[in-house]
């Protein structure tokens, strides 16, 4: 190759001499793909099919040395760089147009130390990789609701899941992270080493470096728990949401229930008579002792006339992947999300109303509880903040054809506009779409934003890491 056309972080054209490219490529242990290579299109595809960006180079790293070399090459030639973990972010910022993608998706090693109750995971891991290895020892990290999500993006943005009411944000359970900085140095960030960086990485996303490994504190969970899903006809939504609010108001920390309103998928556990029709479902996870969990959930199982009930004894790992099929890679997705400090009836009525007006068979209104342990730490414990929030509401539009973009996006925006008056004013950084920048990023961090700017000035004063929900150094 004579010249490789690329783009600078500002989007200006950059020419990389073919010889320099070839020399550098020969040093990389993983694969280096450009537009003419087989596998390039598959490598640039991310979970959200709305994203269609063409990087100049995709480096499928096999180790930390590949990461360091990719960063050095991007800096030397003034080329933009983005970082891909699991590729699951709604905004698809892991793929930069014209730049170099540092793709970590082949770095999926996990080492568990049961005696210390910690796991070290490389940052190409998906949540299911960590669950699989930790559950071998009856331990679990506090991760999210869908096992195909990347640990890196999730943890760096905060992270919440079935265990968060017990143990906090995912980032609250992190002991340390290994990071390649903007200067290309490999450092460890923890409470004791580079504490300012550690504070910022726990919520501040990809703004401060390329994280190559994360050490999580683990908790005794399962392997068997009482968990699953239970659903009723859509007409019952207002009553089921009132029940959900009541249950969550005095639920023990071991119990988490997410409420979902959507058209029923053709899942075998749901009565065929409701397939394609609106349902309201509760996804329940009780990680306490089995007998106590059974007792605690007996009333829900008897409530009304369910059209499907798979709340039962099951492996914790199976609960972690129960929702995977509802969020496949390659569909079109658009989300609008907000935090709430209470679950006012008027807010729940609006959720039910928009749940009944969904335009696609795949969309959903979802309520996740994030009270409990998250709320108990001070807001400036780490960058993620938002410790006054008790619920996340997400209008998740999901459809197949580009012809249906406008209709589905309009539904999500309308639902969000209608529930927004009840918001804390905060929002979840990991649920922001491509178009949501400036004010929405500040809303996600609130009072912690100014401190994030200070840390950015120290660790990335030139804003090299900007293919992300960007924190300007100010
Ligand atoms: C189906 C689905 C379910 C989800 N469920 C939950 C949930 O239950 N709980 C929850 O909290 N969130 C959830 N999320 C949101 C999720 O946390 C974010 O989408 C997250 O960014 C995904 O991480 P990833 O590594 O797959 O993302 P990617 O798209 O690979 O990366 C996202 C961004 O993170 C940064 N980044 C990634 N890796 C690194 C790295 N190694 N070093 C530095 N920066 C990096 C980059 O800025 C990148 O643009 C869900 C998302 C989806 C699509």
XYZ file of C-alpha atoms and ligand atoms in Angstrom:
527
model
C 0.000 0.000 0.000
C 1.339 3.461 -0.962
C -0.742 5.660 1.291
C -3.480 4.876 3.799
C -6.140 7.581 4.123
C -7.245 8.247 7.680
C -8.712 11.029 9.827
C -7.409 13.119 12.713
C -9.322 13.374 16.019
C -10.955 16.532 14.552
C -11.969 14.690 11.402
C -9.313 16.309 9.162
C -7.772 14.049 6.488
C -4.469 12.370 7.380
C -2.236 10.333 5.057
C -0.293 7.441 6.578
C 2.698 6.358 4.446
C 2.264 2.728 3.410
C 5.757 1.836 4.523
C 5.223 3.164 8.052
C 1.952 1.236 8.198
C 3.563 -2.036 7.065
C 6.459 -1.691 9.528
C 4.099 -1.045 12.435
C 1.660 -3.790 11.370
C 4.476 -6.340 11.501
C 4.876 -5.630 15.237
C 1.240 -6.413 16.126
C 0.467 -9.874 17.516
C -3.260 -9.661 16.758
C -4.959 -8.862 13.423
C -4.755 -5.519 11.670
C -7.641 -4.907 9.270
C -8.184 -2.171 6.705
C -11.156 -1.673 4.347
C -9.862 -4.135 1.742
C -9.292 -7.009 4.176
C -11.746 -9.885 4.534
C -13.429 -9.578 7.930
C -13.274 -5.760 7.954
C -17.060 -5.319 7.735
C -17.717 -7.901 10.428
C -15.124 -6.241 12.664
C -16.671 -2.777 12.298
C -20.214 -3.990 13.044
C -21.428 -3.218 16.557
C -24.528 -4.249 18.486
C -26.600 -1.287 17.263
C -27.177 -1.540 13.486
C -27.902 2.217 13.376
C -24.128 2.690 13.609
C -22.282 2.411 10.307
C -18.808 3.933 10.660
C -15.746 3.066 8.590
C -12.485 3.209 10.547
C -9.194 3.351 8.621
C -7.669 0.563 10.732
C -9.068 -1.974 13.181
C -6.509 -3.573 15.480
C -7.794 -6.758 17.078
C -5.368 -6.719 19.963
C -4.126 -9.914 21.571
C -2.403 -8.293 24.515
C -1.372 -5.115 26.280
C 1.631 -4.646 23.987
C -0.719 -4.427 20.976
C -2.718 -1.762 22.825
C 0.398 0.276 23.607
C 1.628 -0.037 20.000
C -1.778 1.015 18.565
C -1.905 4.082 20.764
C 1.676 5.041 19.884
C 0.977 4.679 16.141
C -2.196 6.797 16.391
C -0.297 9.515 18.247
C 2.685 9.461 15.916
C 0.502 9.955 12.836
C -2.091 12.258 14.419
C -4.914 9.800 13.794
C -8.145 9.499 15.829
C -8.448 6.460 18.088
C -11.451 4.740 19.599
C -11.631 1.768 21.950
C -13.933 -1.211 21.548
C -14.788 -3.506 24.441
C -17.965 -5.534 23.940
C -19.239 -3.174 21.205
C -22.583 -2.905 23.003
C -22.834 0.809 23.609
C -25.996 2.328 22.089
C -23.998 5.302 20.731
C -21.490 3.064 18.928
C -18.612 5.396 19.792
C -16.246 2.430 19.891
C -16.094 2.735 16.070
C -14.489 5.990 14.920
C -14.834 7.169 11.317
C -11.434 7.246 9.622
C -9.474 6.479 12.772
C -7.819 3.519 14.455
C -10.015 1.203 16.486
C -8.235 -0.438 19.385
C -10.441 -3.528 19.487
C -10.068 -5.526 22.717
C -12.743 -8.099 21.943
C -10.234 -10.961 21.715
C -8.757 -10.239 25.138
C -11.163 -12.332 27.189
C -9.070 -13.913 29.921
C -10.417 -14.174 33.494
C -8.424 -15.263 36.542
C -10.318 -15.921 39.761
C -8.645 -15.956 43.164
C -11.308 -17.532 45.383
C -9.309 -17.103 48.601
C -9.116 -13.317 48.093
C -12.602 -13.184 46.526
C -11.350 -11.285 43.485
C -11.346 -11.805 39.728
C -9.025 -10.136 37.244
C -10.659 -9.810 33.832
C -9.245 -8.578 30.551
C -11.394 -5.838 29.095
C -12.602 -7.675 25.990
C -14.638 -9.900 28.315
C -18.395 -10.013 28.100
C -20.333 -10.214 31.361
C -21.024 -13.908 30.761
C -17.283 -14.672 30.600
C -16.795 -13.364 34.127
C -19.948 -15.052 35.458
C -18.861 -18.385 33.995
C -15.471 -18.348 35.695
C -16.567 -16.878 39.033
C -19.598 -19.161 39.410
C -17.266 -22.137 39.327
C -16.362 -20.989 42.863
C -19.897 -19.926 43.911
C -18.826 -16.293 43.544
C -20.108 -13.436 41.409
C -19.087 -9.944 40.352
C -21.790 -7.273 40.450
C -22.512 -6.905 36.704
C -25.446 -6.066 34.371
C -28.656 -7.707 33.121
C -27.526 -8.985 29.677
C -24.628 -11.422 29.500
C -23.395 -10.319 26.051
C -22.612 -6.768 27.244
C -18.932 -5.792 27.528
C -17.505 -5.467 31.033
C -15.318 -2.508 30.025
C -17.906 0.013 28.890
C -20.341 -1.124 31.582
C -17.873 -0.803 34.454
C -16.291 2.438 33.255
C -19.735 4.074 33.066
C -20.836 2.815 36.503
C -22.775 -0.375 35.832
C -25.801 -1.858 37.560
C -27.607 -5.190 37.558
C -29.441 -7.707 39.731
C -26.836 -7.408 42.511
C -26.613 -3.611 42.697
C -29.173 -3.192 45.475
C -26.834 -5.365 47.586
C -23.397 -4.235 46.455
C -23.669 -0.884 44.625
C -22.600 0.273 41.178
C -20.371 -2.266 39.430
C -17.616 0.338 39.673
C -18.040 0.410 43.488
C -16.833 -3.204 43.539
C -13.682 -2.597 41.476
C -10.375 -2.968 43.343
C -8.020 -1.769 40.616
C -7.620 -1.206 36.902
C -4.625 -1.441 34.581
C -4.556 1.480 32.182
C -2.571 2.634 29.141
C -2.493 6.410 29.484
C -2.591 9.079 26.760
C 1.224 9.247 27.048
C 1.420 5.518 26.371
C 2.457 4.560 29.904
C 1.077 1.466 31.584
C -0.160 2.316 35.094
C -2.332 0.750 37.756
C -5.136 2.783 39.321
C -6.488 1.865 42.759
C -7.293 3.539 46.098
C -3.534 3.450 46.816
C -2.003 4.087 43.380
C -3.034 7.012 41.174
C -6.116 7.551 43.306
C -7.376 10.529 41.262
C -7.351 8.404 38.104
C -9.076 5.554 39.946
C -11.802 7.943 41.138
C -12.405 9.178 37.577
C -12.332 5.755 35.904
C -15.206 4.580 38.098
C -17.900 6.331 36.056
C -15.919 8.620 33.755
C -15.966 6.190 30.810
C -13.193 6.052 28.220
C -11.955 9.597 28.883
C -8.772 8.779 30.786
C -7.001 5.893 29.124
C -7.353 2.435 27.649
C -8.168 0.024 30.452
C -6.671 -3.391 29.775
C -7.688 -5.265 32.926
C -10.073 -4.854 35.849
C -9.892 -6.472 39.278
C -13.363 -6.993 40.759
C -14.230 -7.796 44.347
C -16.518 -10.864 44.350
C -19.445 -11.955 46.494
C -20.864 -15.327 47.418
C -23.885 -15.833 45.129
C -25.662 -19.034 44.070
C -24.767 -21.135 42.183
C -28.549 -21.789 42.499
C -30.949 -18.997 43.343
C -34.691 -18.324 43.004
C -35.216 -16.144 39.960
C -36.860 -15.795 36.554
C -39.680 -13.898 34.901
C -43.437 -13.683 35.430
C -45.856 -11.910 33.081
C -49.457 -10.734 32.883
C -51.611 -9.279 30.104
C -50.878 -5.652 29.219
C -54.246 -4.445 30.595
C -52.878 -5.276 34.059
C -49.933 -2.873 33.675
C -51.152 -0.136 36.069
C -51.901 -2.710 38.792
C -48.664 -4.634 38.254
C -46.600 -1.433 38.389
C -48.356 -0.499 41.649
C -47.501 -3.973 42.970
C -43.885 -3.560 41.791
C -43.614 -0.224 43.626
C -44.999 -1.795 46.801
C -42.635 -4.775 46.565
C -39.579 -2.625 45.940
C -40.433 -0.212 48.768
C -39.497 -2.752 51.422
C -37.597 -5.381 49.449
C -34.528 -6.912 51.136
C -31.198 -6.088 49.442
C -31.075 -9.649 48.043
C -34.184 -9.003 45.926
C -34.218 -7.053 42.676
C -37.173 -6.797 40.334
C -37.063 -5.098 36.943
C -40.442 -4.244 35.376
C -40.873 -4.483 31.602
C -43.783 -3.450 29.362
C -43.665 -4.679 25.780
C -45.400 -6.779 23.136
C -44.929 -10.438 24.092
C -42.207 -12.184 22.069
C -42.989 -15.730 20.867
C -41.112 -17.174 23.845
C -42.073 -20.730 24.867
C -42.683 -19.670 28.488
C -45.423 -17.216 27.468
C -48.969 -18.366 26.664
C -49.271 -18.403 22.824
C -52.512 -16.390 23.111
C -50.484 -13.317 24.154
C -47.710 -13.564 21.569
C -47.486 -10.179 19.818
C -49.859 -8.590 22.349
C -48.894 -6.209 25.157
C -47.684 -7.788 28.384
C -46.229 -6.513 31.632
C -43.463 -8.667 33.083
C -41.379 -8.696 36.243
C -37.843 -10.070 36.038
C -37.052 -11.208 39.534
C -33.772 -12.196 41.124
C -33.466 -13.224 44.780
C -29.901 -14.075 45.777
C -30.671 -14.858 49.411
C -31.006 -18.376 50.896
C -33.403 -20.495 48.796
C -36.040 -21.058 51.507
C -36.187 -17.371 52.378
C -36.381 -16.423 48.691
C -39.261 -18.850 48.081
C -41.193 -17.420 51.012
C -40.516 -13.859 49.935
C -41.757 -14.500 46.377
C -44.793 -16.700 47.158
C -47.244 -13.776 47.061
C -46.047 -12.535 43.646
C -46.449 -15.968 42.144
C -50.073 -16.093 43.309
C -50.902 -12.577 42.105
C -53.612 -12.306 39.408
C -53.570 -14.622 36.406
C -50.054 -14.789 34.957
C -49.645 -15.643 31.260
C -46.209 -17.097 31.977
C -44.170 -17.849 35.099
C -40.610 -19.148 35.173
C -39.673 -17.817 38.607
C -38.026 -20.932 40.004
C -34.828 -22.414 41.345
C -32.161 -21.901 38.665
C -28.421 -21.264 38.302
C -27.500 -17.626 38.845
C -25.727 -17.676 35.447
C -28.971 -18.639 33.701
C -30.709 -15.605 35.199
C -27.843 -13.439 33.959
C -28.579 -14.503 30.376
C -32.389 -14.717 30.599
C -32.874 -11.414 28.734
C -30.153 -11.938 26.106
C -32.540 -13.047 23.346
C -34.542 -9.829 23.665
C -31.486 -7.700 22.722
C -29.791 -9.384 19.751
C -26.884 -7.808 17.918
C -27.691 -6.250 14.570
C -31.125 -4.733 15.164
C -31.726 -0.996 15.088
C -31.859 0.558 18.543
C -32.616 3.968 20.048
C -32.969 4.644 23.776
C -34.088 7.505 25.994
C -33.384 7.240 29.669
C -33.671 9.115 32.941
C -33.158 8.667 36.706
C -35.992 8.950 39.243
C -35.848 9.409 43.004
C -39.378 8.069 43.586
C -41.930 5.956 41.804
C -44.878 8.372 41.840
C -48.190 6.929 40.606
C -48.398 9.637 37.947
C -44.974 8.644 36.590
C -45.914 4.948 36.560
C -49.195 5.801 34.763
C -47.196 7.497 32.024
C -44.868 4.503 31.757
C -47.904 2.211 31.394
C -49.455 4.527 28.821
C -46.344 4.556 26.601
C -45.866 0.827 27.109
C -49.283 0.366 25.493
C -48.316 2.579 22.540
C -45.115 0.784 21.485
C -44.676 0.754 17.669
C -42.477 -2.313 17.157
C -42.674 -5.940 18.349
C -39.242 -5.543 20.005
C -39.475 -2.242 21.930
C -40.019 -1.948 25.675
C -40.464 0.436 28.572
C -38.196 -0.784 31.357
C -37.884 0.181 35.027
C -34.746 -0.910 36.893
C -34.401 -0.385 40.659
C -31.051 1.107 41.705
C -31.732 1.944 45.342
C -30.077 0.270 48.333
C -26.280 0.002 48.366
C -25.845 2.559 45.553
C -27.648 5.177 47.647
C -25.587 4.561 50.779
C -22.217 5.900 49.573
C -21.494 9.635 49.339
C -22.122 11.134 45.905
C -18.435 11.922 45.390
C -17.260 8.406 46.335
C -16.426 7.981 42.638
C -17.230 9.784 39.405
C -20.425 7.867 38.682
C -22.436 9.760 41.333
C -26.234 9.862 40.991
C -26.642 8.225 44.366
C -29.994 9.923 44.909
C -31.560 7.872 42.087
C -33.777 4.932 43.001
C -35.028 3.926 39.554
C -33.796 4.055 35.975
C -36.533 4.296 33.356
C -35.492 3.397 29.827
C -37.646 3.728 26.706
C -35.868 1.151 24.535
C -36.941 1.311 20.908
C -35.819 -1.650 18.810
C -36.830 -2.474 15.239
C -35.541 -3.985 12.009
C -36.006 -1.758 8.969
C -34.446 1.689 8.343
C -37.865 2.673 6.947
C -39.212 2.490 10.511
C -36.521 4.685 12.097
C -38.574 7.883 12.445
C -41.628 6.213 13.964
C -39.679 4.275 16.589
C -37.378 7.135 17.529
C -40.440 9.381 17.913
C -42.052 6.854 20.294
C -38.972 6.760 22.563
C -38.643 10.545 22.598
C -42.320 11.038 23.368
C -42.236 8.535 26.228
C -39.107 10.193 27.658
C -40.572 13.702 27.372
C -43.640 12.569 29.251
C -41.844 10.951 32.207
C -39.065 13.528 32.397
C -40.914 15.933 34.723
C -40.427 13.323 37.488
C -36.659 12.938 36.891
C -33.890 13.748 39.386
C -32.357 15.695 36.472
C -29.735 12.964 36.152
C -29.286 10.354 33.485
C -27.123 7.264 32.954
C -23.998 7.918 30.873
C -24.076 4.378 29.454
C -27.592 4.799 28.047
C -26.940 8.044 26.120
C -27.360 7.882 22.352
C -24.984 9.220 19.708
C -26.713 12.605 19.538
C -26.692 13.216 23.311
C -23.645 15.299 24.257
C -22.901 18.505 26.221
C -25.771 19.062 28.651
C -26.705 15.394 28.839
C -23.139 14.403 29.763
C -23.100 17.081 32.464
C -26.492 15.806 33.663
C -25.024 12.313 33.959
C -22.262 13.535 36.306
C -23.885 16.451 38.125
C -21.585 17.814 40.831
C -18.819 15.355 39.887
C -18.305 16.921 36.452
C -15.901 19.662 37.594
C -13.652 17.131 39.352
C -13.663 14.961 36.233
C -12.432 17.983 34.270
C -9.558 18.394 36.732
C -8.522 14.752 36.358
C -8.820 15.067 32.568
C -6.388 18.020 32.665
C -3.872 15.825 34.520
C -4.138 12.603 32.519
C -5.265 13.698 29.053
C -4.763 17.458 28.688
C -4.895 17.306 24.878
C -8.130 15.317 24.900
C -6.590 12.473 22.913
C -9.357 10.184 24.216
C -12.355 11.930 22.719
C -14.238 9.181 20.863
C -16.478 8.778 23.905
C -19.014 10.706 25.980
C -16.443 13.405 26.220
C -15.409 15.342 29.285
C -13.738 18.508 28.042
C -10.694 19.453 30.128
C -12.210 22.967 30.415
C -28.358 -5.144 25.522
C -27.734 -4.207 26.505
C -27.959 -4.385 27.843
C -27.378 -3.534 28.774
N -27.617 -3.731 30.101
C -27.004 -2.956 31.010
C -27.149 -3.208 32.397
O -27.834 -4.126 32.806
N -26.491 -2.413 33.258
C -25.711 -1.388 32.836
O -25.136 -0.701 33.673
N -25.552 -1.120 31.533
C -26.187 -1.881 30.617
N -26.032 -1.619 29.290
C -25.250 -0.453 28.872
C -23.790 -0.822 28.831
O -23.251 -0.678 30.119
C -23.037 0.112 27.872
O -23.592 -0.006 26.609
C -21.541 -0.188 27.837
O -20.887 0.887 27.232
C -21.243 -1.462 27.103
O -19.896 -1.767 27.217
P -19.094 -2.374 25.973
O -17.716 -2.641 26.410
O -19.889 -3.482 25.377
O -19.171 -1.106 25.006
P -18.313 -0.601 23.770
O -19.334 -0.139 22.788
O -17.298 -1.554 23.333
O -17.586 0.642 24.408
C -18.297 1.768 24.839
C -17.334 2.875 25.164
O -16.642 2.551 26.366
C -15.299 2.973 26.274
N -14.448 1.787 26.407
C -14.752 0.518 26.104
N -13.756 -0.280 26.450
C -12.799 0.483 26.985
C -11.541 0.236 27.549
N -11.054 -0.995 27.652
N -10.816 1.283 28.000
C -11.269 2.536 27.924
N -12.484 2.829 27.409
C -13.238 1.817 26.952
C -15.133 3.675 24.958
O -15.306 5.052 25.131
C -16.266 3.113 24.137
O -16.731 4.002 23.141
C -26.576 -2.472 28.340
C -26.341 -2.293 26.977
C -26.920 -3.152 26.073
C -26.697 -2.930 24.617
